Amino acid sequence: MSRTYIKIGTKVDTKWGEAKITGIELCKNGEKYGIGMDKIFVEDKDRCTFDMDNGHWSYGYQVEVTDNLEVAS
């Protein structure tokens, strides 16, 4: 089974190391700001920006999920 959602609290790996997501924004055209979301479908990851608990943020293509699989919740 594969992951369905990425949500606030999901552990991810970034160029700044491992962190937990504290904010998700669904954006258009690679912009930094968009609509705040609690969770998104995995296939929409590259349309989002993510704020992390380490003080950094990343575009979706810069983030890789590292925690256990989580299916529809």
PDB file of C-alpha atoms in Angstrom:
ATOM      1  CA  MET A   1       0.000   0.000   0.000  1.00  0.00           C
ATOM      2  CA  SER A   2       1.232   3.478  -0.714  1.00  0.00           C
ATOM      3  CA  ARG A   3       0.824   6.766   1.097  1.00  0.00           C
ATOM      4  CA  THR A   4      -2.345   8.724   0.255  1.00  0.00           C
ATOM      5  CA  TYR A   5      -1.814  11.982   2.163  1.00  0.00           C
ATOM      6  CA  ILE A   6       0.903  14.265   3.443  1.00  0.00           C
ATOM      7  CA  LYS A   7      -0.290  16.224   6.463  1.00  0.00           C
ATOM      8  CA  ILE A   8       0.946  18.516   9.197  1.00  0.00           C
ATOM      9  CA  GLY A   9       3.213  16.450  11.453  1.00  0.00           C
ATOM     10  CA  THR A  10       4.504  14.213   8.636  1.00  0.00           C
ATOM     11  CA  LYS A  11       8.269  13.598   8.840  1.00  0.00           C
ATOM     12  CA  VAL A  12      10.197  14.625   5.733  1.00  0.00           C
ATOM     13  CA  ASP A  13      13.794  14.787   4.514  1.00  0.00           C
ATOM     14  CA  THR A  14      15.010  18.092   3.063  1.00  0.00           C
ATOM     15  CA  LYS A  15      18.337  19.644   2.129  1.00  0.00           C
ATOM     16  CA  TRP A  16      18.382  21.002   5.711  1.00  0.00           C
ATOM     17  CA  GLY A  17      17.916  17.532   7.226  1.00  0.00           C
ATOM     18  CA  GLU A  18      14.957  15.672   8.668  1.00  0.00           C
ATOM     19  CA  ALA A  19      12.034  17.723   9.975  1.00  0.00           C
ATOM     20  CA  LYS A  20       8.291  17.616  10.638  1.00  0.00           C
ATOM     21  CA  ILE A  21       5.848  19.622   8.551  1.00  0.00           C
ATOM     22  CA  THR A  22       4.239  22.490  10.473  1.00  0.00           C
ATOM     23  CA  GLY A  23       2.466  24.174   7.545  1.00  0.00           C
ATOM     24  CA  ILE A  24       1.296  23.360   4.015  1.00  0.00           C
ATOM     25  CA  GLU A  25       0.269  25.851   1.351  1.00  0.00           C
ATOM     26  CA  LEU A  26      -1.256  24.789  -1.975  1.00  0.00           C
ATOM     27  CA  CYS A  27       0.210  27.237  -4.496  1.00  0.00           C
ATOM     28  CA  LYS A  28      -0.069  28.051  -8.159  1.00  0.00           C
ATOM     29  CA  ASN A  29       2.801  28.430 -10.627  1.00  0.00           C
ATOM     30  CA  GLY A  30       5.557  27.618  -8.118  1.00  0.00           C
ATOM     31  CA  GLU A  31       4.737  30.584  -5.881  1.00  0.00           C
ATOM     32  CA  LYS A  32       5.678  30.551  -2.184  1.00  0.00           C
ATOM     33  CA  TYR A  33       2.269  31.540  -0.796  1.00  0.00           C
ATOM     34  CA  GLY A  34      -1.092  29.972  -1.452  1.00  0.00           C
ATOM     35  CA  ILE A  35      -4.012  28.413   0.381  1.00  0.00           C
ATOM     36  CA  GLY A  36      -3.261  26.910   3.801  1.00  0.00           C
ATOM     37  CA  MET A  37      -4.060  23.202   4.017  1.00  0.00           C
ATOM     38  CA  ASP A  38      -4.059  20.622   6.840  1.00  0.00           C
ATOM     39  CA  LYS A  39      -3.292  17.770   4.427  1.00  0.00           C
ATOM     40  CA  ILE A  40      -2.852  17.207   0.704  1.00  0.00           C
ATOM     41  CA  PHE A  41      -2.837  14.233  -1.631  1.00  0.00           C
ATOM     42  CA  VAL A  42       0.687  12.939  -2.317  1.00  0.00           C
ATOM     43  CA  GLU A  43       0.241  13.590  -6.040  1.00  0.00           C
ATOM     44  CA  ASP A  44      -0.230  17.333  -5.277  1.00  0.00           C
ATOM     45  CA  LYS A  45       3.072  17.616  -3.339  1.00  0.00           C
ATOM     46  CA  ASP A  46       4.893  19.517  -6.086  1.00  0.00           C
ATOM     47  CA  ARG A  47       2.153  22.176  -6.122  1.00  0.00           C
ATOM     48  CA  CYS A  48       2.816  23.026  -2.459  1.00  0.00           C
ATOM     49  CA  THR A  49       5.267  24.717  -0.156  1.00  0.00           C
ATOM     50  CA  PHE A  50       6.004  23.226   3.247  1.00  0.00           C
ATOM     51  CA  ASP A  51       7.056  24.935   6.481  1.00  0.00           C
ATOM     52  CA  MET A  52       9.085  22.759   8.843  1.00  0.00           C
ATOM     53  CA  ASP A  53       9.783  22.644  12.568  1.00  0.00           C
ATOM     54  CA  ASN A  54      13.482  23.375  11.913  1.00  0.00           C
ATOM     55  CA  GLY A  55      12.666  26.937  10.796  1.00  0.00           C
ATOM     56  CA  HIS A  56      13.042  26.283   7.056  1.00  0.00           C
ATOM     57  CA  TRP A  57      10.560  25.930   4.200  1.00  0.00           C
ATOM     58  CA  SER A  58      10.745  24.017   0.919  1.00  0.00           C
ATOM     59  CA  TYR A  59       8.950  23.602  -2.364  1.00  0.00           C
ATOM     60  CA  GLY A  60       7.274  20.222  -2.730  1.00  0.00           C
ATOM     61  CA  TYR A  61       9.831  18.859  -5.190  1.00  0.00           C
ATOM     62  CA  GLN A  62      12.529  19.450  -2.527  1.00  0.00           C
ATOM     63  CA  VAL A  63      10.765  17.289   0.088  1.00  0.00           C
ATOM     64  CA  GLU A  64      10.830  13.512   0.491  1.00  0.00           C
ATOM     65  CA  VAL A  65       8.519  11.810   2.995  1.00  0.00           C
ATOM     66  CA  THR A  66      10.473   9.641   5.455  1.00  0.00           C
ATOM     67  CA  ASP A  67       7.961   8.483   8.059  1.00  0.00           C
ATOM     68  CA  ASN A  68       5.797   5.354   7.984  1.00  0.00           C
ATOM     69  CA  LEU A  69       3.081   4.899   5.424  1.00  0.00           C
ATOM     70  CA  GLU A  70      -0.173   6.600   6.194  1.00  0.00           C
ATOM     71  CA  VAL A  71      -3.277   5.774   4.225  1.00  0.00           C
ATOM     72  CA  ALA A  72      -6.616   7.561   4.123  1.00  0.00           C
ATOM     73  CA  SER A  73      -7.474   9.055   7.508  1.00  0.00           C
TER      74      SER A  73
END
